Every structure is written in C-alpha cells, then in structure tokens.
XYZ file of C-alpha atoms in Angstrom:
386
model
C 0.584 -3.947 -25.821
C 3.326 -1.523 -24.715
C 3.380 -0.971 -20.951
C 5.730 1.535 -19.330
C 6.629 0.564 -15.765
C 8.215 3.189 -13.523
C 10.711 2.028 -10.888
C 10.390 -1.682 -11.738
C 13.203 -2.533 -9.302
C 11.611 -1.054 -6.175
C 9.907 -2.140 -3.981
C 12.089 -5.261 -4.293
C 9.227 -7.703 -4.968
C 7.591 -5.456 -7.598
C 9.776 -6.929 -10.349
C 7.277 -9.798 -10.324
C 4.633 -7.486 -11.815
C 6.995 -6.979 -14.756
C 7.461 -10.735 -15.066
C 3.683 -11.085 -15.063
C 3.283 -8.528 -17.852
C 5.893 -10.233 -19.989
C 4.296 -13.642 -19.429
C 0.922 -12.163 -20.454
C 2.429 -11.014 -23.737
C 3.106 -7.334 -23.111
C 6.198 -5.409 -24.120
C 7.428 -3.911 -20.847
C 9.402 -0.669 -21.032
C 11.140 0.200 -17.779
C 12.166 3.602 -16.445
C 14.258 4.020 -13.304
C 17.149 6.004 -11.855
C 19.677 3.147 -11.685
C 21.904 1.676 -14.362
C 20.519 -1.247 -16.342
C 23.201 -3.614 -15.045
C 22.101 -2.888 -11.463
C 18.713 -4.504 -12.098
C 18.296 -8.113 -11.026
C 18.812 -10.564 -13.877
C 15.170 -11.746 -14.022
C 14.015 -8.149 -14.397
C 16.557 -7.322 -17.112
C 15.422 -10.361 -19.083
C 11.720 -9.467 -18.733
C 12.117 -5.863 -19.893
C 11.762 -5.217 -23.607
C 13.577 -1.897 -23.279
C 14.938 0.337 -20.538
C 15.572 4.048 -20.086
C 17.594 5.468 -17.226
C 16.713 8.907 -15.850
C 18.614 10.942 -13.277
C 15.490 11.704 -11.268
C 12.061 10.059 -11.445
C 10.611 13.283 -10.021
C 11.708 15.175 -13.141
C 8.705 15.257 -15.465
C 10.715 16.495 -18.458
C 13.038 13.494 -18.197
C 10.079 11.134 -18.017
C 8.505 12.787 -21.064
C 11.754 12.284 -22.982
C 11.782 8.640 -21.925
C 8.240 8.059 -23.198
C 9.104 9.903 -26.407
C 12.087 7.599 -26.848
C 9.928 4.522 -26.280
C 7.210 5.775 -28.635
C 9.783 6.293 -31.398
C 11.192 2.784 -30.921
C 8.061 0.768 -30.104
C 4.994 2.741 -31.158
C 2.051 3.927 -29.092
C 2.256 3.523 -25.301
C -0.850 1.689 -24.075
C -0.381 1.858 -20.292
C 1.913 3.461 -17.727
C 2.097 2.333 -14.109
C 4.312 1.772 -11.091
C 1.784 0.389 -8.568
C 3.662 2.597 -6.114
C 2.083 5.431 -4.102
C 5.204 7.544 -4.516
C 4.839 7.751 -8.307
C 1.055 8.027 -8.724
C 1.202 11.732 -9.599
C 4.041 11.152 -12.082
C 2.008 8.407 -13.766
C -1.061 10.648 -13.947
C 0.904 13.465 -15.579
C 2.353 11.106 -18.188
C -1.043 9.581 -18.950
C -2.481 13.046 -19.481
C 0.355 14.219 -21.745
C 0.375 11.030 -23.841
C -3.397 10.319 -23.807
C -2.991 6.995 -22.019
C -5.968 5.378 -20.201
C -6.019 5.491 -16.408
C -5.978 8.044 -13.605
C -5.189 11.451 -15.109
C -3.694 14.665 -13.784
C -7.218 16.038 -13.292
C -8.248 13.030 -11.176
C -5.130 12.480 -9.100
C -6.024 14.938 -6.328
C -8.999 12.899 -5.148
C -6.850 9.797 -4.633
C -3.861 11.572 -3.096
C -5.361 14.225 -0.800
C -7.063 12.878 2.308
C -9.237 15.991 2.550
C -10.670 15.343 -0.925
C -11.190 11.670 -0.100
C -13.485 12.722 2.740
C -15.622 14.744 0.343
C -15.923 11.767 -1.989
C -16.845 9.483 0.924
C -19.563 11.863 2.091
C -20.957 12.225 -1.436
C -21.224 8.411 -1.593
C -23.285 8.363 1.609
C -20.481 7.183 3.905
C -19.534 8.723 7.260
C -15.815 9.532 7.526
C -14.327 10.945 10.718
C -14.670 14.707 10.995
C -11.548 16.487 9.825
C -10.200 19.541 8.055
C -7.003 21.155 6.841
C -5.616 23.350 9.620
C -2.966 25.762 8.363
C -2.678 27.862 11.513
C -2.729 27.528 15.278
C -6.068 29.340 15.357
C -7.627 26.889 12.886
C -6.241 23.930 14.826
C -7.506 25.235 18.163
C -10.921 25.988 16.647
C -11.223 22.430 15.322
C -10.177 20.915 18.640
C -12.745 23.162 20.285
C -15.390 21.458 18.133
C -14.351 17.793 18.501
C -12.196 17.820 21.649
C -8.935 15.997 22.372
C -7.556 13.642 21.200
C -7.099 14.406 17.505
C -4.850 12.933 14.826
C -2.802 15.203 12.540
C -1.262 13.795 9.355
C -0.007 15.145 6.027
C -2.886 15.671 3.609
C -0.731 13.943 1.013
C 1.301 11.182 2.596
C 1.930 7.455 2.752
C 1.283 5.261 5.758
C 1.771 6.817 9.183
C 4.913 8.839 8.441
C 4.985 12.121 10.410
C 1.567 11.443 11.915
C 0.736 12.751 15.386
C -1.831 11.881 18.024
C -2.498 15.039 20.054
C -4.016 14.463 23.496
C -3.243 17.765 25.220
C -1.904 21.283 24.747
C 1.705 20.196 25.356
C 1.522 17.711 22.475
C -0.159 20.364 20.321
C 2.812 22.674 20.903
C 5.282 19.931 20.022
C 3.360 19.135 16.840
C 3.377 22.773 15.710
C 7.151 22.892 16.241
C 7.950 19.508 14.686
C 5.533 19.025 11.779
C 6.546 19.187 8.146
C 5.926 22.457 6.226
C 3.032 20.934 4.263
C -0.752 20.897 4.555
C -1.897 18.767 7.479
C -5.379 17.391 7.905
C -6.550 17.109 11.500
C -9.193 14.510 12.364
C -11.178 13.550 15.396
C -9.689 10.451 16.999
C -11.800 7.361 16.376
C -11.640 4.653 19.008
C -11.517 1.331 17.243
C -9.515 -0.975 14.998
C -8.197 -0.376 11.503
C -8.919 -2.980 8.861
C -8.664 -2.975 5.104
C -10.493 -4.013 1.989
C -7.957 -4.850 -0.705
C -8.261 -6.195 -4.179
C -8.207 -5.748 -7.933
C -10.850 -4.192 -10.167
C -11.180 -5.209 -13.813
C -11.633 -2.898 -16.809
C -15.364 -2.546 -16.159
C -14.886 -1.765 -12.472
C -16.006 -5.181 -11.237
C -14.076 -6.489 -8.221
C -12.180 -9.445 -9.669
C -10.320 -10.299 -6.443
C -10.701 -9.134 -2.869
C -9.024 -9.640 0.485
C -8.760 -7.945 3.865
C -6.183 -7.212 6.567
C -6.518 -6.957 10.342
C -3.797 -5.627 12.645
C -2.474 -6.413 16.106
C -1.808 -2.702 16.672
C -2.199 0.496 14.699
C 0.386 1.367 12.072
C 0.633 4.850 13.610
C 1.602 3.285 16.935
C 4.018 0.920 15.199
C 5.806 3.888 13.599
C 5.668 6.423 16.418
C 6.269 4.024 19.311
C 8.384 1.401 17.497
C 5.916 -1.307 18.508
C 6.106 -4.814 17.180
C 3.346 -5.498 14.694
C 1.638 -8.459 13.154
C -1.251 -8.488 10.722
C -3.197 -11.148 8.937
C -5.503 -12.069 6.078
C -8.592 -13.893 7.371
C -10.194 -16.611 5.287
C -13.561 -14.833 5.250
C -14.402 -11.187 4.528
C -17.396 -9.858 6.509
C -20.320 -8.845 4.301
C -20.342 -5.303 5.664
C -16.630 -4.843 4.849
C -17.174 -6.074 1.300
C -20.239 -3.824 0.952
C -18.402 -0.688 2.098
C -15.393 -1.608 -0.029
C -17.645 -1.847 -3.067
C -19.119 1.594 -2.358
C -15.618 3.038 -2.058
C -14.505 1.399 -5.304
C -17.510 2.829 -7.163
C -17.080 6.263 -5.581
C -13.537 6.463 -6.928
C -14.331 4.730 -10.249
C -11.621 2.103 -9.798
C -10.828 0.468 -13.121
C -8.074 -2.001 -14.016
C -6.252 -1.296 -10.745
C -5.282 -2.893 -7.467
C -6.558 -1.006 -4.423
C -5.961 -0.801 -0.681
C -8.860 0.767 1.241
C -8.630 1.494 4.971
C -11.551 1.547 7.420
C -12.217 1.905 11.128
C -14.398 -0.503 13.077
C -15.608 1.146 16.272
C -16.244 -0.783 19.517
C -19.954 -0.602 18.650
C -19.257 -2.363 15.343
C -19.783 0.645 13.063
C -17.580 0.884 9.968
C -16.144 4.255 8.948
C -14.083 4.908 5.796
C -10.556 6.175 6.404
C -8.494 6.318 3.190
C -8.212 4.932 -0.323
C -4.935 3.910 -1.913
C -4.839 3.182 -5.635
C -2.113 0.589 -5.431
C -1.573 -2.773 -3.725
C -0.776 -2.874 -0.010
C 2.940 -2.711 0.660
C 5.535 -4.904 2.290
C 4.981 -8.609 1.650
C 1.185 -8.360 1.497
C 0.881 -9.183 -2.204
C 2.892 -12.339 -1.529
C 0.450 -13.044 1.308
C -2.419 -12.840 -1.216
C -0.655 -15.610 -3.101
C 0.049 -17.798 -0.072
C -3.498 -17.425 1.265
C -5.149 -18.334 -2.035
C -2.634 -20.391 -4.026
C -2.645 -17.802 -6.819
C -0.153 -15.505 -8.563
C -1.538 -11.998 -8.025
C 1.344 -10.480 -9.968
C 0.364 -12.449 -13.065
C -3.359 -11.913 -12.523
C -2.905 -8.141 -12.431
C -1.029 -8.455 -15.711
C -3.827 -10.587 -17.158
C -6.343 -7.869 -16.282
C -4.162 -5.189 -17.912
C -3.301 -7.139 -21.059
C -6.361 -9.357 -21.590
C -9.006 -7.740 -19.390
C -9.485 -11.031 -17.496
C -8.681 -12.360 -14.033
C -8.161 -16.073 -14.571
C -7.199 -17.602 -11.220
C -9.455 -19.644 -8.972
C -9.317 -17.971 -5.556
C -9.321 -20.756 -2.954
C -9.191 -18.802 0.355
C -7.708 -22.027 1.726
C -5.512 -20.391 4.361
C -5.329 -17.597 6.855
C -1.999 -15.839 6.306
C -0.076 -13.715 8.804
C 2.920 -11.378 8.717
C 4.871 -10.971 11.951
C 7.676 -8.437 12.347
C 10.728 -8.086 14.559
C 13.046 -5.122 15.142
C 16.830 -5.235 15.207
C 16.859 -2.946 18.247
C 14.888 -5.419 20.381
C 15.940 -8.654 22.086
C 13.641 -11.637 21.738
C 13.303 -14.901 23.613
C 13.755 -16.880 20.406
C 16.723 -16.325 18.092
C 16.032 -16.193 14.372
C 17.275 -19.763 13.854
C 15.007 -20.978 16.683
C 12.020 -19.270 15.059
C 12.758 -21.040 11.783
C 13.004 -24.423 13.513
C 10.024 -24.111 15.850
C 7.616 -22.783 13.229
C 8.956 -24.530 10.151
C 5.539 -26.023 9.389
C 3.924 -22.555 9.324
C 6.563 -20.286 7.775
C 6.295 -19.951 4.009
C 8.549 -16.924 3.587
C 10.901 -14.732 5.606
C 12.964 -11.700 4.640
C 14.715 -8.583 5.843
C 12.712 -5.433 5.170
C 14.091 -2.447 3.295
C 14.812 0.530 5.547
C 12.079 2.502 3.746
C 9.467 0.183 5.273
C 11.080 -0.907 8.525
C 9.669 1.902 10.696
C 6.165 0.607 10.010
C 6.617 -3.149 9.562
C 9.874 -3.985 11.316
C 13.360 -4.919 10.186
C 12.605 -8.585 9.574
C 9.358 -10.282 8.666
C 7.999 -13.815 8.663
C 4.991 -14.906 6.611
C 3.008 -17.815 8.073
C -0.065 -19.649 6.859
C -2.472 -22.255 8.226
C -6.118 -23.170 7.601
C -6.926 -21.837 11.089
C -6.024 -18.401 12.405
C -5.425 -19.343 16.056
C -2.099 -21.189 15.509
C -0.814 -18.173 13.583
C -1.700 -15.698 16.327
C -0.100 -17.954 18.920
C 3.057 -18.247 16.787
C 3.203 -14.468 16.254
C 3.077 -13.825 19.983
C 5.779 -16.389 20.583
C 7.996 -14.946 17.847
C 7.669 -11.451 19.313
C 8.039 -12.499 22.976
C 10.808 -10.525 24.671
C 13.618 -12.048 26.720
C-alpha cells in the first residue's frame, strides 16, 4: 500500500503515525516544505520516498508531487496528514487522483461550522442556535433573537483562535473592528462545560476505539484570557456521551479516520453537539490515549489503514491528565520541583510549539493514575501561583 503523508514532521509527535504505517507494511511517501535533511532521523528512515514543495498550500505543486510518486511507486492508495490545516488539500488530492476518503465535494461539511449544524439537525440533534452574520444588521438581528451573550468564531477555523464572546454593545463594536475578514458564525452562548468524544472508526464505520476529554476551563477562555488549563481522560465514558458520539460519527459517515467531536453539557445535564473534527485531538492528547490504555494509537491507526483492523486491547487502566504552565507566569513550584514532587505521576513532559501555546500553554506535563483525584490535586498544585 502506498500512503502519501502531508507534513509528516509537524506537529512534532505526528512522525509516529509514519512510523506506524511503515511498521504495518505500508510504503510511506512524505511531502513537506522543508529539506529532507531537516527531518528527524527516525522519520527519514521510515519514509520510502520524499518530495519537497515550496508551499503546501499550492495545489499544483502537490499534484506534481503525487504525479512523481505515482511514476516511481505506482498507484497512490491513501493520502492523509491527520492535521486540520491540510484537510482541504487532502480532499482535493483524493478527488483528482481518485483516492478513497473525504473528497472535495464532502469537505465543506467537516470544515464549515454552519454546515455542521445542518448535519446535526438532520440527525435529530439540537445544536446551539447560530448563523453566519456578514453585516452589522445581520448580527444585531440575531442578537435580537437570542440575546446577549453570543459567541462569534470563524466559520472555518481551528480551536478558539480569533473567537469572541460578546456580552454587550461595546464588545460588539470591538469585534466588528477587530475580526478577521472571513465569514463568522455567531451562536447563542451555552452555559455549561465542553467535553469531547474522541476515537477511531474502522473501514466499515464501526468505532474501534473511543475516549473522552474534560476540561478545567474553556479553550476559548484559555486563549483569550491566557488562563492556565488542565484537561483529562476519565477511565469511563458516560453512556449518553458515547451515544451522541455514535450519532455524530454516523451523521458524518466517518470511515477509517480518527475523530475529535466536541459537545456541551448544560447545568441541567443536557448534551448539545458543538463541532466535529476529522482528525485526532491536538497537543499531547494522542500520547495520553496511549498512557491511559497501554496502547500505541499511532500504530493502531496504521493497522486500520493498512489492514482494516484495530488490534490492541484497550485497558482503560488509568485516568490521564495534561496540565499546562505559561512562561509569562510565576508559579510556587519551579519546574525541577514539579518533577521531583510528582515523579510517581508524571509520564511525560515537554515544551509546546508556539503554534499551540496560546491554547495549551508553553509547557505541559502528562500525569496518570488509576484514580482521578490525585491528578486533579497535582494539577492544582503545579499551577499554583507564588
């Protein structure tokens, strides 16, 4: 099987997906905008071939790369990046080269939040009310219907970048002045907590692996207010979360893909769908899947792609937690003290790339334990200010 992988060097831990493909027997053909010698040695060794482009946004260059690979290696069986930023590029290449997976015709429904809402409603779910507001008049009319506060975010966007919570007319004015020149969807504000349903669907659309995340604070607040954040994988997934996640997966016909679905839980306990993401959750969350379950998700994704089978035994033996810190903040415990005091809990720690640091901090620690309470206590201690 010939698998083209876009941007195999970034995010930094994504090279492990390439290692998984190679271990599963695939020929992995990498495309990126850096020189081959700049790739880490493990990645260079795992790639069967490599093609450098000047710009991964340039479709003509990507087409030439796939043409080059086809001439050298034969038919391309899959193309992927598992990266939100390149989903549209993947879809265009699949369409042009008749490769299975999300096509150019289907990409809008998994990129545009406004189209997601339509798909949710058609599946019988109840998303928050929202619409594209391209003018002040449209925005004021929508607020007249639902009232303040509202949330405005790019219709096509990742995470909470350039997202605004508007609570009054003054903030509305600032938003209109500051927002990006793109379509924004404006939604009624939902009081409640965000949680996720994450996992991997096999070729038939069956959920082969699932997980969930809960957060200490909203990602929007983490970005806009530079709050410290921690989030965790619980050992058990509530039945209603798994049920809604299954409906979402079927509504978007998820096949042979990781997914990251976001939901609201209101104070009354009601679940509302928020967004779908046709890629794994970012940061160190895939590594958290592994630490929580004693598996290798990178390899298991590759097994699903190459063999159509998820082979690992998912233990759910641990709760697993990510806790962030920011370089701009002073903490009661120095980094070395954190490592000493929580040595029995910490399984990984790393500096975060600047692309992700606004949302998940400049440095992160991954902790695990059979019980959640020691992890929450440790997170609070790690983030305690001086």
